[in-house]
Coordinates of C-alpha atoms and ligand atoms in Angstrom, one line a residue:
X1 CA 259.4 84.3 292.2
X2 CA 257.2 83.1 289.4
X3 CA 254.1 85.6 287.9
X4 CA 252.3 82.0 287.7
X5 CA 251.8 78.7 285.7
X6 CA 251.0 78.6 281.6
X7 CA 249.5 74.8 281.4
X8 CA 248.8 75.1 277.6
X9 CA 251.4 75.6 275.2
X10 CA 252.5 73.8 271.5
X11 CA 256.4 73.3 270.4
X12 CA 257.6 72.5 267.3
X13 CA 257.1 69.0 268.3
X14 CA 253.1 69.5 266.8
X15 CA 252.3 72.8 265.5
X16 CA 253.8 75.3 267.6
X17 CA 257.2 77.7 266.0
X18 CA 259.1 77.5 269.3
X19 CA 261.8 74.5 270.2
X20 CA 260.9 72.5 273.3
X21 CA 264.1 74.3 274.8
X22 CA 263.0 77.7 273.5
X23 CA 259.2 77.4 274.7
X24 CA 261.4 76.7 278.5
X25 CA 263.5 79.7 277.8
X26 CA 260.5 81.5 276.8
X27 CA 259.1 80.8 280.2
X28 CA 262.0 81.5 282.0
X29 CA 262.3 84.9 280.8
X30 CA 258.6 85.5 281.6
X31 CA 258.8 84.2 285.0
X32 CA 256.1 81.5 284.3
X33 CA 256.9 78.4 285.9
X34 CA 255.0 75.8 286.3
X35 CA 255.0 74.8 282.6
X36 CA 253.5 72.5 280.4
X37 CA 254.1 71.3 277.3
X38 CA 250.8 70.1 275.6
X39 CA 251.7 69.4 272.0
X40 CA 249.1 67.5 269.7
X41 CA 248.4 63.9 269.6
X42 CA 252.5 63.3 270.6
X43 CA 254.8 63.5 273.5
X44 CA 257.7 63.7 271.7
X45 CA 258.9 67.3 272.7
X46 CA 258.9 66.2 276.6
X47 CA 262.4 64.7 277.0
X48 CA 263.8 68.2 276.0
X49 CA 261.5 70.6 278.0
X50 CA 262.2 68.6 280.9
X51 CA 266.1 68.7 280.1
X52 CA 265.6 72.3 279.6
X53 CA 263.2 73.3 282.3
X54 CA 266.3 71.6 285.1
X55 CA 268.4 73.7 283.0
X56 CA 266.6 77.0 283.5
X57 CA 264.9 76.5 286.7
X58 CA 261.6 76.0 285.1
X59 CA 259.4 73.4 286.3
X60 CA 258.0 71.4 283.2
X61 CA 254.9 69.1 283.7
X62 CA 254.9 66.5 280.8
X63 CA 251.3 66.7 279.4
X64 CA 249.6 66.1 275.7
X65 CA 246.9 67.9 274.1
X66 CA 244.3 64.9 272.6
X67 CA 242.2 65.4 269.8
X68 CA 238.9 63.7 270.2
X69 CA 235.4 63.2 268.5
X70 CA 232.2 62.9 270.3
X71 CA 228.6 63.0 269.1
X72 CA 230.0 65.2 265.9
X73 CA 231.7 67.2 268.4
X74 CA 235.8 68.1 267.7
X75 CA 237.2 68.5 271.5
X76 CA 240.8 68.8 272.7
X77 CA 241.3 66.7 275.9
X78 CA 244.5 67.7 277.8
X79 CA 246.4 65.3 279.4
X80 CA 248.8 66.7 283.1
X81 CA 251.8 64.5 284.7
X82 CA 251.3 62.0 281.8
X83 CA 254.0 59.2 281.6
X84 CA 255.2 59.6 278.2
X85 CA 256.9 57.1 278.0
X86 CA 254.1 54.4 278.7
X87 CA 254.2 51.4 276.0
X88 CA 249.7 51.9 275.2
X89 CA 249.8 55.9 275.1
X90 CA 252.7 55.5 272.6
X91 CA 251.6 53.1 270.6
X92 CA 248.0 54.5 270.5
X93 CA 249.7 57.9 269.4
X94 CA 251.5 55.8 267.0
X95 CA 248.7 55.2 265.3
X96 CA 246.8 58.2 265.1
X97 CA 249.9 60.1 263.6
X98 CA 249.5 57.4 260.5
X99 CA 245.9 58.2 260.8
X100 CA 246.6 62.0 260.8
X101 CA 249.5 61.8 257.4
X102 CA 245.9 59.4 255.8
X103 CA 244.1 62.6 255.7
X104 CA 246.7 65.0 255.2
X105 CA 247.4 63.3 252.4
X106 CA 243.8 63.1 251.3
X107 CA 243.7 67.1 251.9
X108 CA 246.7 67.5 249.2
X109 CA 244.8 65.5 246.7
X110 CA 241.7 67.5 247.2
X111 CA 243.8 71.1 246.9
X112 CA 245.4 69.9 243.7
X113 CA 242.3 69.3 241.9
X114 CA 241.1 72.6 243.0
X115 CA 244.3 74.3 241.7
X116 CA 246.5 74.2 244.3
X117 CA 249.3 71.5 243.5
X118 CA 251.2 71.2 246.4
X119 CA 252.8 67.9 247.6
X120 CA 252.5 65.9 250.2
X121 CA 256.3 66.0 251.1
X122 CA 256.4 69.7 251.1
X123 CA 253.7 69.4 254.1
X124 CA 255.5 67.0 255.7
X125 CA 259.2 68.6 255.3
X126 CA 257.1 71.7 257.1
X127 CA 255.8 69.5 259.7
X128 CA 259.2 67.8 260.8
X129 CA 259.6 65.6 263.6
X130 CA 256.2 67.2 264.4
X131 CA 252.4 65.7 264.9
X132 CA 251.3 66.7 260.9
X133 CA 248.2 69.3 260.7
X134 CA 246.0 71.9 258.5
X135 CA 248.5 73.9 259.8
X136 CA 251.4 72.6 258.3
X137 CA 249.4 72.5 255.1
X138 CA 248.3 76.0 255.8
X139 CA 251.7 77.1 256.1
X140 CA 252.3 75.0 252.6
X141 CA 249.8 77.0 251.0
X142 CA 251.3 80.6 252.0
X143 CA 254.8 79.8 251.4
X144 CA 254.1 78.7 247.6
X145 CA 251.8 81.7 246.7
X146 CA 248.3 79.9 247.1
X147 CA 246.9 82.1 250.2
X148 CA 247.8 85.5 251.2
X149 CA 247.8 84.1 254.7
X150 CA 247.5 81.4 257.0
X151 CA 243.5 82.4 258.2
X152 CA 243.0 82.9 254.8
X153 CA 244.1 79.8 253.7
X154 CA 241.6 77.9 256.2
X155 CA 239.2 80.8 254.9
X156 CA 239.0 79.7 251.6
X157 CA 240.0 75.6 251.8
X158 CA 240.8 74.2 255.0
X159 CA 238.0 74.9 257.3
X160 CA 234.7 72.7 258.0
X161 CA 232.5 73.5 255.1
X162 CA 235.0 74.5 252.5
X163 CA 236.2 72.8 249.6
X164 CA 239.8 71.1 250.8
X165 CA 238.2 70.1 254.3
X166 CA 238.1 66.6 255.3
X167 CA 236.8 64.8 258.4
X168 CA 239.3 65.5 261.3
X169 CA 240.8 62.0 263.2
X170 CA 241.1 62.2 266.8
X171 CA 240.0 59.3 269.9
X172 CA 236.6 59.0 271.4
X173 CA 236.2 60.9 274.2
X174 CA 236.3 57.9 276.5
X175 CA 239.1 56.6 274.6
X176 CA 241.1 59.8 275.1
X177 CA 240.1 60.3 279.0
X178 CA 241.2 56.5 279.3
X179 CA 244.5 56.9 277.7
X180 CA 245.7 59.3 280.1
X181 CA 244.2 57.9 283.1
X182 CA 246.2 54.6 281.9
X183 CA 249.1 56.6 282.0
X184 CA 248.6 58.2 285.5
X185 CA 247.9 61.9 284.2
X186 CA 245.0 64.3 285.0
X187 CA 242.4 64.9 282.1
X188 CA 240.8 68.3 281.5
X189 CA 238.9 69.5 278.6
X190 CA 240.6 72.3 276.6
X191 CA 239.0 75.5 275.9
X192 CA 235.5 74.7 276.6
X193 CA 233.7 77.4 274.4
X194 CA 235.0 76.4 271.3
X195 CA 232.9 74.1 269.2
X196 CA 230.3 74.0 271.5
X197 CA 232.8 71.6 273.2
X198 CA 231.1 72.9 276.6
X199 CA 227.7 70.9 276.2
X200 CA 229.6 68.0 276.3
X201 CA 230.9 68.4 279.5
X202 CA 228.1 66.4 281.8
X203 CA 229.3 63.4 279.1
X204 CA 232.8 63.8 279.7
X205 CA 232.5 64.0 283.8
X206 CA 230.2 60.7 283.7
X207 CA 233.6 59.2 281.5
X208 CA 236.0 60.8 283.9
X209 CA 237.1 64.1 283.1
X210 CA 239.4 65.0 286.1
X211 CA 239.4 69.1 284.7
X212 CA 238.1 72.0 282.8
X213 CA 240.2 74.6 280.9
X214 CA 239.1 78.0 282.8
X215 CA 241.8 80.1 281.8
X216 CA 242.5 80.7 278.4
X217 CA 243.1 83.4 275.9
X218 CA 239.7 83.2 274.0
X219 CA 237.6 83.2 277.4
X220 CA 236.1 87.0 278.2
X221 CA 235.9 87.7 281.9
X222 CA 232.4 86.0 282.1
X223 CA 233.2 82.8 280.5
X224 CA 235.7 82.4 283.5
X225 CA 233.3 83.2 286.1
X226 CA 230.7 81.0 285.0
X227 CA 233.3 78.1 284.7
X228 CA 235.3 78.3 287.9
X229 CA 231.3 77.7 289.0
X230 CA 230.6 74.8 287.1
X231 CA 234.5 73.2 287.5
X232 CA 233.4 74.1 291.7
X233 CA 229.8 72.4 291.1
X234 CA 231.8 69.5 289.5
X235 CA 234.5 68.9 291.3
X236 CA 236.7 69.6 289.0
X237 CA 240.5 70.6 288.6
X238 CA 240.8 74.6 287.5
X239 CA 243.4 74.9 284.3
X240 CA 244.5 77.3 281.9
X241 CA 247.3 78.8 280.0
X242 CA 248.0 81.0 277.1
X243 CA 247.8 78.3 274.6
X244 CA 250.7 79.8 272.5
X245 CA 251.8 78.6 269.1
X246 CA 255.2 80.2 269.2
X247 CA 255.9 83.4 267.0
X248 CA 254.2 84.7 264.1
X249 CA 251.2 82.7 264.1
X250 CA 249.0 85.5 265.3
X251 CA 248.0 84.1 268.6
X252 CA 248.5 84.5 272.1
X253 CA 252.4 84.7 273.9
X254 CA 253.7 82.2 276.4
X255 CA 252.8 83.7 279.8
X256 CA 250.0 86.0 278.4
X257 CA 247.8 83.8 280.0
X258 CA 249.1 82.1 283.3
X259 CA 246.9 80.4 285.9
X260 CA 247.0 81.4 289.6
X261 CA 249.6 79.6 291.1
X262 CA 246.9 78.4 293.8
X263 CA 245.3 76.3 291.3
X264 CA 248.6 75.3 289.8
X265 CA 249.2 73.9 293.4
X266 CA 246.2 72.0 293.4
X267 CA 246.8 70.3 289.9
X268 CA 250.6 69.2 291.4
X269 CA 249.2 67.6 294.6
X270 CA 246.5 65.8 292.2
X271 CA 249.3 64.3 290.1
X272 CA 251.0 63.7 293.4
X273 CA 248.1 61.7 294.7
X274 CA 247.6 59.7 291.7
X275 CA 251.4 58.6 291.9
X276 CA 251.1 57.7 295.4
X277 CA 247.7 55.5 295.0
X278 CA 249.2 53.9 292.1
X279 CA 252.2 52.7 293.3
X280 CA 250.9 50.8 296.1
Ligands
AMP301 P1 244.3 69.5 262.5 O1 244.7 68.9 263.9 O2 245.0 68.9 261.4 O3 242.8 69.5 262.3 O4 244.7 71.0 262.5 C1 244.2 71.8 263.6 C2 245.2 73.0 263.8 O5 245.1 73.9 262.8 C3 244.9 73.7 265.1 O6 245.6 73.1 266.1 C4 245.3 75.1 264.8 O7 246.7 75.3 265.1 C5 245.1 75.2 263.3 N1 243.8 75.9 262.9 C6 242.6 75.4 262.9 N2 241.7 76.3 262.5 C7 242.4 77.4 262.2 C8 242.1 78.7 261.7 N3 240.8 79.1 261.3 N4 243.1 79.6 261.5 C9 244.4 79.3 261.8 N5 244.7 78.1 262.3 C10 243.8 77.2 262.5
MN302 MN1 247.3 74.0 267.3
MN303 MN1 243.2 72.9 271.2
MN304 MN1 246.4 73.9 272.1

Protein backbone atom coordinates (compact mmCIF):
# COMPACT_ATOMS: atom_id res chain seq x y z
CA UNK A 1 0.00 0.00 0.00
CA UNK A 2 1.38 3.24 -1.08
CA UNK A 3 2.13 6.28 1.79
CA UNK A 4 0.87 8.56 -1.25
CA UNK A 5 1.71 10.25 -4.58
CA UNK A 6 5.05 12.68 -5.14
CA UNK A 7 3.81 14.64 -8.55
CA UNK A 8 7.01 16.85 -8.59
CA UNK A 9 10.23 15.42 -9.12
CA UNK A 10 13.59 16.16 -11.60
CA UNK A 11 15.97 13.17 -13.20
CA UNK A 12 19.05 13.52 -14.72
CA UNK A 13 17.09 14.06 -17.76
CA UNK A 14 17.06 18.21 -16.59
CA UNK A 15 18.74 19.03 -13.42
CA UNK A 16 17.91 16.41 -11.05
CA UNK A 17 21.25 13.62 -9.75
CA UNK A 18 18.91 10.59 -9.86
CA UNK A 19 18.47 8.25 -13.28
CA UNK A 20 14.81 8.09 -14.50
CA UNK A 21 15.15 4.31 -13.32
CA UNK A 22 16.61 5.32 -9.98
CA UNK A 23 14.06 8.27 -9.20
CA UNK A 24 11.32 4.90 -9.84
CA UNK A 25 13.41 2.80 -7.47
CA UNK A 26 13.63 5.71 -5.22
CA UNK A 27 9.88 5.68 -5.12
CA UNK A 28 9.54 2.18 -4.82
CA UNK A 29 11.43 1.90 -1.76
CA UNK A 30 9.50 4.84 -0.23
CA UNK A 31 6.17 3.47 -1.02
CA UNK A 32 5.23 6.59 -3.09
CA UNK A 33 3.35 5.68 -6.02
CA UNK A 34 1.69 7.56 -8.04
CA UNK A 35 4.84 9.23 -9.55
CA UNK A 36 5.69 11.81 -11.77
CA UNK A 37 8.39 12.73 -13.50
CA UNK A 38 8.40 16.57 -14.22
CA UNK A 39 11.87 17.38 -15.61
CA UNK A 40 12.56 20.89 -17.24
CA UNK A 41 11.57 22.10 -20.58
CA UNK A 42 11.99 18.11 -21.86
CA UNK A 43 10.34 14.87 -21.78
CA UNK A 44 13.04 12.91 -22.51
CA UNK A 45 13.47 10.93 -19.19
CA UNK A 46 9.72 9.50 -19.64
CA UNK A 47 10.27 6.33 -21.79
CA UNK A 48 12.55 5.00 -18.87
CA UNK A 49 10.44 5.93 -15.81
CA UNK A 50 7.57 4.36 -17.41
CA UNK A 51 9.83 1.15 -18.38
CA UNK A 52 10.83 1.32 -14.82
CA UNK A 53 7.83 2.22 -12.93
CA UNK A 54 6.03 -1.50 -14.78
CA UNK A 55 9.21 -2.86 -13.58
CA UNK A 56 8.84 -1.92 -9.92
CA UNK A 57 5.16 -1.62 -9.57
CA UNK A 58 5.31 2.10 -9.50
CA UNK A 59 2.81 3.96 -11.32
CA UNK A 60 4.60 6.73 -13.39
CA UNK A 61 2.52 9.75 -14.84
CA UNK A 62 4.45 11.29 -17.75
CA UNK A 63 4.41 15.10 -17.00
CA UNK A 64 7.03 18.25 -17.79
CA UNK A 65 7.82 21.05 -15.64
CA UNK A 66 7.50 24.43 -18.20
CA UNK A 67 9.37 27.35 -17.61
CA UNK A 68 7.42 30.42 -18.51
CA UNK A 69 7.56 34.35 -18.47
CA UNK A 70 4.64 36.55 -17.73
CA UNK A 71 4.43 40.30 -17.03
CA UNK A 72 8.26 39.97 -15.66
CA UNK A 73 7.18 37.16 -13.76
CA UNK A 74 9.44 33.62 -13.96
CA UNK A 75 6.72 30.70 -13.25
CA UNK A 76 6.98 26.95 -13.62
CA UNK A 77 3.85 25.51 -15.31
CA UNK A 78 3.53 21.69 -14.74
CA UNK A 79 2.34 19.71 -17.23
CA UNK A 80 0.18 15.78 -15.92
CA UNK A 81 -0.58 12.77 -18.47
CA UNK A 82 1.23 14.76 -21.20
CA UNK A 83 1.73 12.82 -24.47
CA UNK A 84 5.38 13.10 -24.94
CA UNK A 85 5.64 12.04 -27.68
CA UNK A 86 3.30 14.63 -29.57
CA UNK A 87 5.10 16.13 -32.85
CA UNK A 88 4.23 20.35 -31.51
CA UNK A 89 5.33 19.74 -27.70
CA UNK A 90 8.54 18.28 -29.14
CA UNK A 91 9.33 20.42 -31.47
CA UNK A 92 8.43 23.45 -29.31
CA UNK A 93 10.83 21.87 -26.59
CA UNK A 94 13.19 21.58 -29.37
CA UNK A 95 13.52 24.92 -29.58
CA UNK A 96 13.69 26.22 -26.36
CA UNK A 97 16.62 23.81 -25.43
CA UNK A 98 18.65 25.79 -28.44
CA UNK A 99 17.23 28.80 -26.80
CA UNK A 100 18.33 27.61 -23.24
CA UNK A 101 22.43 26.45 -24.65
CA UNK A 102 21.98 30.75 -26.41
CA UNK A 103 22.12 31.88 -22.86
CA UNK A 104 24.11 29.44 -21.23
CA UNK A 105 26.52 30.20 -23.43
CA UNK A 106 26.04 33.90 -22.97
CA UNK A 107 26.42 33.14 -19.05
CA UNK A 108 30.01 31.49 -19.76
CA UNK A 109 31.15 34.49 -21.59
CA UNK A 110 30.03 36.81 -18.91
CA UNK A 111 31.87 34.56 -15.92
CA UNK A 112 35.08 34.54 -18.01
CA UNK A 113 35.36 38.20 -18.06
CA UNK A 114 34.72 38.38 -14.53
CA UNK A 115 37.48 35.76 -13.84
CA UNK A 116 35.97 32.72 -13.97
CA UNK A 117 37.07 30.87 -17.38
CA UNK A 118 35.05 28.09 -17.61
CA UNK A 119 33.91 26.66 -20.94
CA UNK A 120 30.94 26.13 -22.43
CA UNK A 121 31.61 22.30 -23.09
CA UNK A 122 32.52 21.66 -19.54
CA UNK A 123 28.69 22.93 -18.76
CA UNK A 124 27.34 21.00 -21.17
CA UNK A 125 29.45 17.61 -20.62
CA UNK A 126 27.79 18.30 -16.91
CA UNK A 127 24.44 18.69 -18.32
CA UNK A 128 24.41 15.47 -20.50
CA UNK A 129 21.52 14.22 -22.31
CA UNK A 130 19.93 16.73 -19.87
CA UNK A 131 17.71 20.18 -20.38
CA UNK A 132 21.06 22.69 -19.79
CA UNK A 133 20.68 25.11 -16.66
CA UNK A 134 22.44 27.62 -13.99
CA UNK A 135 22.71 24.58 -12.44
CA UNK A 136 24.78 22.82 -14.54
CA UNK A 137 26.91 25.95 -14.68
CA UNK A 138 26.68 26.10 -10.93
CA UNK A 139 27.97 22.74 -10.65
CA UNK A 140 30.86 23.96 -13.25
CA UNK A 141 31.76 26.60 -10.99
CA UNK A 142 32.32 24.27 -7.78
CA UNK A 143 33.96 21.53 -9.39
CA UNK A 144 36.85 23.90 -10.91
CA UNK A 145 37.45 25.85 -7.63
CA UNK A 146 35.39 29.15 -8.49
CA UNK A 147 32.51 28.79 -5.59
CA UNK A 148 32.81 27.07 -2.38
CA UNK A 149 29.30 25.76 -3.18
CA UNK A 150 26.53 25.51 -5.33
CA UNK A 151 24.18 28.51 -3.33
CA UNK A 152 27.16 30.22 -3.25
CA UNK A 153 27.88 30.16 -6.63
CA UNK A 154 24.26 31.68 -7.50
CA UNK A 155 25.13 33.98 -4.39
CA UNK A 156 27.80 35.63 -5.93
CA UNK A 157 27.12 35.26 -10.08
CA UNK A 158 24.18 33.48 -11.09
CA UNK A 159 21.20 34.86 -9.48
CA UNK A 160 18.90 37.93 -10.71
CA UNK A 161 20.82 41.00 -9.89
CA UNK A 162 24.34 39.62 -9.88
CA UNK A 163 26.98 39.95 -12.23
CA UNK A 164 26.85 36.53 -14.50
CA UNK A 165 22.88 36.65 -14.57
CA UNK A 166 21.17 36.82 -17.76
CA UNK A 167 17.54 36.99 -18.72
CA UNK A 168 15.94 33.47 -18.17
CA UNK A 169 14.06 31.85 -21.60
CA UNK A 170 10.98 30.11 -20.94
CA UNK A 171 7.09 30.18 -22.99
CA UNK A 172 4.36 32.69 -22.27
CA UNK A 173 2.10 31.67 -20.00
CA UNK A 174 -0.58 31.07 -22.53
CA UNK A 175 1.89 29.53 -24.73
CA UNK A 176 2.91 27.04 -21.97
CA UNK A 177 -0.88 26.23 -20.70
CA UNK A 178 -1.62 25.71 -24.60
CA UNK A 179 1.20 23.34 -25.18
CA UNK A 180 0.03 20.92 -22.76
CA UNK A 181 -3.52 21.20 -23.31
CA UNK A 182 -2.48 20.36 -27.09
CA UNK A 183 -1.07 17.48 -25.83
CA UNK A 184 -4.00 16.17 -23.63
CA UNK A 185 -2.20 16.88 -20.13
CA UNK A 186 -3.50 18.77 -17.10
CA UNK A 187 -1.72 22.20 -16.33
CA UNK A 188 -1.00 23.44 -12.78
CA UNK A 189 1.18 26.18 -11.64
CA UNK A 190 4.27 25.03 -9.60
CA UNK A 191 5.02 26.24 -6.30
CA UNK A 192 2.89 29.31 -6.17
CA UNK A 193 4.80 31.35 -3.52
CA UNK A 194 7.85 31.69 -5.25
CA UNK A 195 8.47 34.75 -7.27
CA UNK A 196 5.38 36.13 -6.41
CA UNK A 197 4.26 33.60 -9.01
CA UNK A 198 0.80 33.51 -6.89
CA UNK A 199 -0.54 37.06 -8.16
CA UNK A 200 -0.59 35.65 -11.31
CA UNK A 201 -2.91 33.14 -10.74
CA UNK A 202 -6.41 35.04 -11.66
CA UNK A 203 -4.26 35.51 -15.24
CA UNK A 204 -3.41 32.04 -15.62
CA UNK A 205 -7.15 30.60 -14.72
CA UNK A 206 -8.64 33.17 -17.37
CA UNK A 207 -5.75 31.23 -19.94
CA UNK A 208 -6.66 27.86 -18.59
CA UNK A 209 -4.72 26.69 -15.79
CA UNK A 210 -6.35 23.25 -14.94
CA UNK A 211 -4.24 23.24 -11.21
CA UNK A 212 -2.30 24.72 -8.40
CA UNK A 213 0.72 23.28 -6.63
CA UNK A 214 -0.59 22.93 -2.84
CA UNK A 215 1.83 20.70 -1.56
CA UNK A 216 5.26 21.40 -1.71
CA UNK A 217 8.31 21.44 0.36
CA UNK A 218 8.77 25.29 0.70
CA UNK A 219 4.94 25.76 1.67
CA UNK A 220 4.45 26.23 5.78
CA UNK A 221 1.21 24.84 7.02
CA UNK A 222 -0.63 28.13 6.27
CA UNK A 223 0.37 28.51 2.77
CA UNK A 224 -1.46 25.09 2.26
CA UNK A 225 -4.52 26.06 3.88
CA UNK A 226 -5.05 29.15 2.21
CA UNK A 227 -4.40 27.43 -1.15
CA UNK A 228 -6.52 24.32 -0.96
CA UNK A 229 -9.10 27.49 -0.43
CA UNK A 230 -8.32 29.31 -3.37
CA UNK A 231 -7.66 25.86 -5.79
CA UNK A 232 -11.61 25.05 -4.02
CA UNK A 233 -12.80 28.73 -4.88
CA UNK A 234 -11.28 28.00 -8.39
CA UNK A 235 -12.05 24.94 -9.34
CA UNK A 236 -8.99 23.79 -9.45
CA UNK A 237 -7.00 20.39 -9.45
CA UNK A 238 -5.00 20.02 -5.84
CA UNK A 239 -1.05 18.96 -6.57
CA UNK A 240 2.10 18.63 -4.88
CA UNK A 241 5.21 16.61 -4.40
CA UNK A 242 8.60 16.89 -2.81
CA UNK A 243 10.07 18.44 -5.80
CA UNK A 244 13.41 16.56 -5.32
CA UNK A 245 16.62 17.08 -7.22
CA UNK A 246 18.15 13.79 -6.46
CA UNK A 247 21.17 13.55 -3.88
CA UNK A 248 23.37 16.07 -2.66
CA UNK A 249 21.78 19.09 -3.89
CA UNK A 250 20.53 20.16 -0.54
CA UNK A 251 16.93 19.95 -1.17
CA UNK A 252 14.06 17.95 -0.35
CA UNK A 253 13.91 13.68 -0.80
CA UNK A 254 11.61 11.85 -3.07
CA UNK A 255 8.54 11.10 -0.90
CA UNK A 256 9.23 13.82 1.72
CA UNK A 257 6.48 15.42 0.31
CA UNK A 258 3.65 13.20 -1.10
CA UNK A 259 0.07 14.35 -1.83
CA UNK A 260 -2.97 12.62 -0.38
CA UNK A 261 -3.81 9.92 -2.42
CA UNK A 262 -7.44 11.36 -2.58
CA UNK A 263 -6.28 14.14 -4.64
CA UNK A 264 -3.92 11.94 -6.57
CA UNK A 265 -7.29 10.11 -7.54
CA UNK A 266 -8.87 13.16 -8.67
CA UNK A 267 -5.87 14.27 -10.94
CA UNK A 268 -6.00 10.38 -12.65
CA UNK A 269 -9.84 10.60 -13.39
CA UNK A 270 -9.10 14.27 -14.87
CA UNK A 271 -6.48 12.84 -17.26
CA UNK A 272 -8.95 10.00 -17.75
CA UNK A 273 -11.67 12.33 -18.79
CA UNK A 274 -9.54 14.36 -21.07
CA UNK A 275 -8.64 11.04 -22.93
CA UNK A 276 -12.02 9.97 -23.26
CA UNK A 277 -13.43 13.54 -24.67
CA UNK A 278 -10.71 13.59 -26.91
CA UNK A 279 -10.94 10.57 -28.65
CA UNK A 280 -14.37 10.89 -29.73
P1 LIG B 1 17.63 27.93 -15.28
O1 LIG B 1 16.45 27.10 -15.72
O2 LIG B 1 18.79 27.83 -16.18
O3 LIG B 1 17.26 29.35 -14.98
O4 LIG B 1 18.14 27.29 -13.89
C1 LIG B 1 17.24 27.17 -12.86
C2 LIG B 1 17.65 26.04 -11.95
O5 LIG B 1 18.73 26.46 -11.13
C3 LIG B 1 16.51 25.69 -10.99
O6 LIG B 1 15.72 24.68 -11.53
C4 LIG B 1 17.23 25.24 -9.76
O7 LIG B 1 17.51 23.85 -9.89
C5 LIG B 1 18.54 25.99 -9.81
N1 LIG B 1 18.57 27.20 -8.92
C6 LIG B 1 18.00 28.40 -9.13
N2 LIG B 1 18.27 29.25 -8.13
C7 LIG B 1 19.05 28.56 -7.26
C8 LIG B 1 19.70 28.88 -6.00
N3 LIG B 1 19.59 30.11 -5.46
N4 LIG B 1 20.40 27.91 -5.40
C9 LIG B 1 20.53 26.67 -5.95
N5 LIG B 1 19.96 26.32 -7.11
C10 LIG B 1 19.22 27.24 -7.76
MN1 LIG C 1 15.51 22.55 -10.91
MN1 LIG D 1 10.26 24.81 -10.45
MN1 LIG E 1 10.79 21.44 -10.07
Amino acid sequence: MARGADLHLHSSYSDGTFTPREVVAQAARQQVSPIALTDHDTVAGIPEALQAGVEMSVEVIPGVELSAHEEGHDIHIIGYFIEWEAPKLQRSLDALAERRLKRVNEIVKRLTDLGCPICLEDVQAVAGHGTISRRHVARVLVSQGYARSISKAFDFYLAPGKPAHVDPVGFSSLDAIDLIGHAQGISALAHPMRSKALSMLPHLVNQGIKGLEVYHPSHTTEDIFILAKYAHQHNLIITGGSDSHGEGTGGSRIGNITLPQKYADDIKKCGEHIRKTSRK
